[in-house]
Short mmCIF file of C-alpha atoms in Angstrom, two decimals:
data_model
loop_
_atom_site.label_atom_id
_atom_site.label_comp_id
_atom_site.label_asym_id
_atom_site.label_seq_id
_atom_site.Cartn_x
_atom_site.Cartn_y
_atom_site.Cartn_z
CA UNK A 1 -6.56 1.44 -7.25
CA UNK A 2 -7.45 -2.15 -7.85
CA UNK A 3 -5.13 -4.22 -9.91
CA UNK A 4 -5.20 -7.75 -11.19
CA UNK A 5 -2.14 -9.72 -10.13
CA UNK A 6 -1.16 -12.07 -12.96
CA UNK A 7 -0.53 -15.80 -12.65
CA UNK A 8 3.13 -16.72 -12.50
CA UNK A 9 5.29 -19.54 -11.24
CA UNK A 10 4.19 -23.05 -10.45
CA UNK A 11 2.63 -24.89 -7.55
CA UNK A 12 6.10 -26.20 -6.74
CA UNK A 13 7.14 -22.73 -5.58
CA UNK A 14 4.80 -23.05 -2.61
CA UNK A 15 5.88 -26.58 -1.79
CA UNK A 16 9.57 -25.69 -1.92
CA UNK A 17 9.29 -22.96 0.71
CA UNK A 18 9.27 -25.06 3.83
CA UNK A 19 11.25 -23.04 6.33
CA UNK A 20 9.95 -20.28 8.50
CA UNK A 21 11.88 -17.06 8.26
CA UNK A 22 13.13 -15.45 11.41
CA UNK A 23 12.63 -11.76 12.13
CA UNK A 24 14.80 -9.19 10.39
CA UNK A 25 18.06 -8.62 12.19
CA UNK A 26 17.88 -5.83 14.77
CA UNK A 27 20.17 -4.32 17.28
CA UNK A 28 22.42 -2.75 14.68
CA UNK A 29 22.31 -5.43 11.96
CA UNK A 30 21.82 -4.24 8.39
CA UNK A 31 18.42 -4.58 6.80
CA UNK A 32 18.79 -6.11 3.35
CA UNK A 33 16.67 -4.98 0.43
CA UNK A 34 14.70 -7.61 -1.53
CA UNK A 35 14.59 -7.76 -5.29
CA UNK A 36 11.72 -5.68 -6.68
CA UNK A 37 8.61 -7.65 -7.55
CA UNK A 38 7.82 -8.09 -11.22
CA UNK A 39 5.04 -5.79 -12.31
CA UNK A 40 1.77 -7.49 -13.23
CA UNK A 41 -0.88 -6.50 -15.78
CA UNK A 42 -3.51 -4.21 -14.28
CA UNK A 43 -7.19 -5.05 -14.45
CA UNK A 44 -9.69 -2.44 -15.57
CA UNK A 45 -10.49 -0.27 -12.58
CA UNK A 46 -14.00 -0.23 -11.20
CA UNK A 47 -15.12 2.02 -8.36
CA UNK A 48 -16.08 -0.63 -5.85
CA UNK A 49 -18.11 -2.65 -8.33
CA UNK A 50 -16.88 -5.79 -6.64
CA UNK A 51 -19.97 -7.82 -7.48
CA UNK A 52 -19.05 -7.85 -11.18
CA UNK A 53 -17.14 -10.99 -12.04
CA UNK A 54 -17.38 -12.55 -8.57
CA UNK A 55 -17.74 -16.28 -8.31
CA UNK A 56 -21.21 -17.58 -7.62
CA UNK A 57 -22.01 -20.17 -4.96
CA UNK A 58 -19.54 -23.02 -5.17
CA UNK A 59 -20.50 -26.28 -6.86
CA UNK A 60 -20.83 -28.77 -3.98
CA UNK A 61 -18.90 -31.34 -6.00
CA UNK A 62 -15.89 -29.00 -6.24
CA UNK A 63 -16.23 -26.98 -3.04
CA UNK A 64 -13.09 -28.46 -1.46
CA UNK A 65 -10.81 -26.85 -4.06
CA UNK A 66 -10.35 -23.04 -3.87
CA UNK A 67 -11.47 -21.43 -7.11
CA UNK A 68 -13.20 -18.37 -8.53
CA UNK A 69 -12.80 -14.63 -7.96
CA UNK A 70 -11.61 -13.39 -4.59
CA UNK A 71 -11.72 -9.70 -3.61
CA UNK A 72 -8.99 -8.52 -1.23
CA UNK A 73 -8.53 -5.02 0.21
CA UNK A 74 -5.03 -4.48 1.59
CA UNK A 75 -3.14 -1.75 3.41
CA UNK A 76 -0.79 0.23 1.18
CA UNK A 77 2.17 -0.78 3.38
CA UNK A 78 1.91 -4.42 2.28
CA UNK A 79 1.69 -3.69 -1.46
CA UNK A 80 5.05 -5.19 -2.42
CA UNK A 81 4.77 -8.26 -0.18
CA UNK A 82 1.25 -9.10 -1.30
CA UNK A 83 2.06 -8.38 -4.92
CA UNK A 84 4.37 -11.38 -4.58
CA UNK A 85 2.08 -13.47 -2.39
CA UNK A 86 -1.03 -13.12 -4.52
CA UNK A 87 0.89 -14.43 -7.53
CA UNK A 88 2.10 -17.40 -5.51
CA UNK A 89 -1.39 -18.10 -4.16
CA UNK A 90 -2.81 -18.13 -7.69
CA UNK A 91 0.02 -20.42 -8.76
CA UNK A 92 -0.82 -22.82 -5.93
CA UNK A 93 -4.55 -22.67 -6.76
CA UNK A 94 -4.82 -22.15 -10.55
CA UNK A 95 -8.61 -21.89 -10.41
CA UNK A 96 -8.51 -18.71 -8.34
CA UNK A 97 -8.50 -15.10 -9.53
CA UNK A 98 -7.47 -12.64 -6.81
CA UNK A 99 -8.47 -8.99 -7.28
CA UNK A 100 -6.53 -6.67 -4.97
CA UNK A 101 -7.14 -3.05 -4.04
CA UNK A 102 -4.38 -1.33 -2.06
CA UNK A 103 -4.88 1.82 -0.01
CA UNK A 104 -5.25 3.21 3.52
CA UNK A 105 -6.88 0.79 5.95
CA UNK A 106 -9.26 3.50 7.19
CA UNK A 107 -10.60 4.00 3.67
CA UNK A 108 -11.03 0.25 3.19
CA UNK A 109 -12.97 0.08 6.46
CA UNK A 110 -15.25 2.89 5.36
CA UNK A 111 -16.08 1.11 2.11
CA UNK A 112 -16.60 -2.28 3.73
CA UNK A 113 -18.92 -0.87 6.40
CA UNK A 114 -20.84 0.89 3.62
CA UNK A 115 -21.46 -2.46 1.95
CA UNK A 116 -18.59 -3.10 -0.48
CA UNK A 117 -18.39 -6.79 -1.32
CA UNK A 118 -14.95 -7.77 0.01
CA UNK A 119 -13.81 -11.24 1.00
CA UNK A 120 -10.58 -10.47 2.88
CA UNK A 121 -9.16 -7.32 4.49
CA UNK A 122 -5.48 -6.87 5.38
CA UNK A 123 -5.27 -3.91 7.74
CA UNK A 124 -2.47 -2.09 9.51
CA UNK A 125 -4.81 0.22 11.44
CA UNK A 126 -6.17 -1.19 14.72
CA UNK A 127 -9.15 1.19 14.76
CA UNK A 128 -10.07 0.34 11.17
CA UNK A 129 -9.79 -3.37 11.91
CA UNK A 130 -12.05 -3.09 14.95
CA UNK A 131 -14.63 -1.15 12.96
CA UNK A 132 -14.76 -3.78 10.24
CA UNK A 133 -14.91 -6.68 12.68
CA UNK A 134 -17.74 -5.02 14.59
CA UNK A 135 -19.75 -4.35 11.43
CA UNK A 136 -19.13 -7.61 9.59
CA UNK A 137 -18.50 -10.24 12.21
CA UNK A 138 -15.21 -11.03 10.47
CA UNK A 139 -12.53 -13.15 12.08
CA UNK A 140 -9.23 -11.24 12.61
CA UNK A 141 -5.75 -12.67 13.11
CA UNK A 142 -2.36 -10.95 13.23
CA UNK A 143 0.04 -11.93 10.45
CA UNK A 144 2.92 -9.45 10.95
CA UNK A 145 4.23 -6.54 12.99
CA UNK A 146 6.08 -3.41 11.92
CA UNK A 147 8.22 -1.87 14.68
CA UNK A 148 9.71 1.60 14.71
CA UNK A 149 13.54 1.47 14.63
CA UNK A 150 16.46 3.89 14.67
CA UNK A 151 18.12 3.89 11.24
CA UNK A 152 21.77 4.95 11.37
CA UNK A 153 24.45 5.37 8.74
CA UNK A 154 26.99 3.16 10.48
CA UNK A 155 27.40 1.10 13.63
CA UNK A 156 30.31 3.15 14.94
CA UNK A 157 28.45 6.47 14.63
CA UNK A 158 27.16 8.69 17.45
CA UNK A 159 23.81 6.89 17.93
CA UNK A 160 23.43 3.51 19.63
CA UNK A 161 20.21 3.97 21.64
CA UNK A 162 17.21 6.25 22.17
CA UNK A 163 19.17 8.19 24.78
CA UNK A 164 21.73 9.16 22.13
CA UNK A 165 18.99 10.84 20.08
CA UNK A 166 18.73 13.53 22.78
CA UNK A 167 22.43 14.33 22.86
CA UNK A 168 23.53 17.80 21.80
CA UNK A 169 24.65 17.86 18.20
CA UNK A 170 22.92 14.65 17.13
CA UNK A 171 20.74 15.32 14.12
CA UNK A 172 17.56 13.25 14.03
CA UNK A 173 15.17 12.86 11.10
CA UNK A 174 11.50 12.25 11.95
CA UNK A 175 8.55 11.80 9.60
CA UNK A 176 5.99 14.59 9.33
CA UNK A 177 2.98 14.68 11.63
CA UNK A 178 -0.06 12.70 10.50
CA UNK A 179 2.08 10.08 8.83
CA UNK A 180 2.25 6.61 10.31
CA UNK A 181 5.96 6.80 11.13
CA UNK A 182 5.71 10.41 12.32
CA UNK A 183 2.87 9.76 14.75
CA UNK A 184 4.60 6.62 16.06
CA UNK A 185 7.89 8.45 16.62
CA UNK A 186 6.28 11.33 18.49
CA UNK A 187 4.29 9.01 20.71
CA UNK A 188 7.31 6.92 21.70
CA UNK A 189 10.32 9.23 21.77
CA UNK A 190 10.73 12.80 23.05
CA UNK A 191 13.19 14.36 20.60
CA UNK A 192 13.53 17.61 18.70
CA UNK A 193 14.09 16.62 15.07
CA UNK A 194 16.67 18.43 12.97
CA UNK A 195 14.96 17.12 9.82
CA UNK A 196 11.22 16.66 9.24
CA UNK A 197 10.72 14.30 6.32
CA UNK A 198 7.63 13.75 4.20
CA UNK A 199 7.62 10.01 4.91
CA UNK A 200 9.76 7.11 6.07
CA UNK A 201 11.83 6.61 2.92
CA UNK A 202 12.55 10.37 2.87
CA UNK A 203 13.77 10.22 6.48
CA UNK A 204 16.00 7.30 5.55
CA UNK A 205 17.31 9.29 2.58
CA UNK A 206 18.35 12.08 4.96
CA UNK A 207 20.57 9.61 6.82
CA UNK A 208 22.07 8.30 3.60
CA UNK A 209 22.73 11.85 2.40
CA UNK A 210 24.46 12.80 5.65
CA UNK A 211 21.97 15.50 6.65
CA UNK A 212 20.84 13.40 9.63
CA UNK A 213 22.73 11.08 11.96
CA UNK A 214 19.70 8.91 12.61
CA UNK A 215 16.07 8.53 11.60
CA UNK A 216 13.05 7.22 13.50
CA UNK A 217 11.27 5.09 10.93
CA UNK A 218 9.56 1.74 10.55
CA UNK A 219 11.78 -1.14 9.58
CA UNK A 220 9.79 -1.49 6.35
CA UNK A 221 10.73 2.10 5.45
CA UNK A 222 14.40 1.12 5.30
CA UNK A 223 13.59 -1.72 2.92
CA UNK A 224 11.27 0.48 0.83
CA UNK A 225 14.07 3.02 0.45
CA UNK A 226 16.40 0.25 -0.78
CA UNK A 227 18.84 1.33 1.91
CA UNK A 228 21.26 -1.16 3.46
CA UNK A 229 21.44 0.65 6.80
CA UNK A 230 21.82 -0.70 10.34
CA UNK A 231 18.57 -0.66 12.31
CA UNK A 232 18.55 -0.32 16.10
CA UNK A 233 15.56 -1.76 17.95
CA UNK A 234 14.36 -0.32 21.26
CA UNK A 235 11.90 -1.84 23.76
CA UNK A 236 9.09 0.73 23.54
CA UNK A 237 8.89 0.38 19.76
CA UNK A 238 8.88 -3.41 19.88
CA UNK A 239 6.06 -3.37 22.43
CA UNK A 240 3.97 -0.91 20.42
CA UNK A 241 4.70 -2.11 16.89
CA UNK A 242 2.01 -1.68 14.25
CA UNK A 243 0.07 -4.91 13.80
CA UNK A 244 -1.04 -6.16 10.40
CA UNK A 245 -4.20 -8.18 10.64
CA UNK A 246 -6.00 -10.34 8.12
CA UNK A 247 -9.79 -10.39 8.45
CA UNK A 248 -11.92 -13.04 6.79
CA UNK A 249 -15.16 -11.18 6.12
CA UNK A 250 -18.67 -12.58 6.10
CA UNK A 251 -19.13 -12.98 2.34
CA UNK A 252 -20.79 -16.24 1.30
CA UNK A 253 -19.84 -16.16 -2.40
CA UNK A 254 -16.48 -17.88 -2.09
CA UNK A 255 -15.79 -19.06 1.43
CA UNK A 256 -13.44 -21.85 0.35
CA UNK A 257 -11.07 -19.52 -1.48
CA UNK A 258 -11.25 -16.89 1.26
CA UNK A 259 -10.40 -19.43 3.95
CA UNK A 260 -7.53 -20.76 1.84
CA UNK A 261 -6.16 -17.24 1.31
CA UNK A 262 -6.29 -16.42 5.03
CA UNK A 263 -4.49 -19.69 5.84
CA UNK A 264 -1.90 -18.87 3.17
CA UNK A 265 -1.09 -15.52 4.84
CA UNK A 266 0.04 -17.49 7.91
CA UNK A 267 2.18 -19.94 5.94
CA UNK A 268 5.97 -20.17 6.18
CA UNK A 269 6.23 -18.81 2.64
CA UNK A 270 4.09 -15.76 3.42
CA UNK A 271 6.04 -15.07 6.60
CA UNK A 272 9.31 -15.25 4.68
CA UNK A 273 8.11 -12.78 2.06
CA UNK A 274 6.85 -10.40 4.75
CA UNK A 275 10.17 -10.70 6.57
CA UNK A 276 12.05 -9.84 3.38
CA UNK A 277 10.01 -6.62 3.22
CA UNK A 278 10.99 -5.65 6.79
CA UNK A 279 8.03 -6.98 8.77
CA UNK A 280 8.51 -8.89 12.02
CA UNK A 281 6.77 -12.19 12.76
CA UNK A 282 3.25 -12.15 14.15
CA UNK A 283 4.23 -13.98 17.33
#
């Protein structure tokens, strides 16, 4: 569902954020939960009628300043982070109006390939990204990663590594098949789960409730569940972390604003917000 993110804050918010955030603490350090983003007024929903209300060709005299409507399709996993970032982008560039639609990357790719007028795609699905780049000639760049981790209730518990997940008596929660965290867990770790959860936050909830000793989830799932639990990294998950890619598509309507938005996703401020939501740096 597309929603209109309202204008808040001031340009000074962007200027004040000058430091680059480091990655979330791993190796048993707690993952802290950010404050929930303030809800914004929703725009009237249109079924991919992106051409309505889009900015026309930029006035040459004002082309250096980002302005006008900008259509962004973003993976559901980045909803909270980009709810914050879109507001800050609009505050930095008051002449812009960013329209965001969140949902599965594969669905976004299908719509873009079919001709939906989209300026920027933020995808967490490598196959979907490749499909869009091939069809549109867009320019992709990685802005964040989302590794699988082992969420545990406490540091002095029975689980300290992947090997511990296979020990007799250790109860492991794994997401259901055909979910992003479930497929990642099954591809990286050979375990027999005691709990099969509907999604990542549900697997985390099993650890908090004491029905599981550990859960194989993405780091962002711990943050989404508002759970201050230790997260244990392991090499295979770090090497095969989900990548979140921003793609500047080939639309000509508002290139200046699209280029500015893509650059903004790589800024220190954007990286800090993504880190607060559990994502690891792109590098």
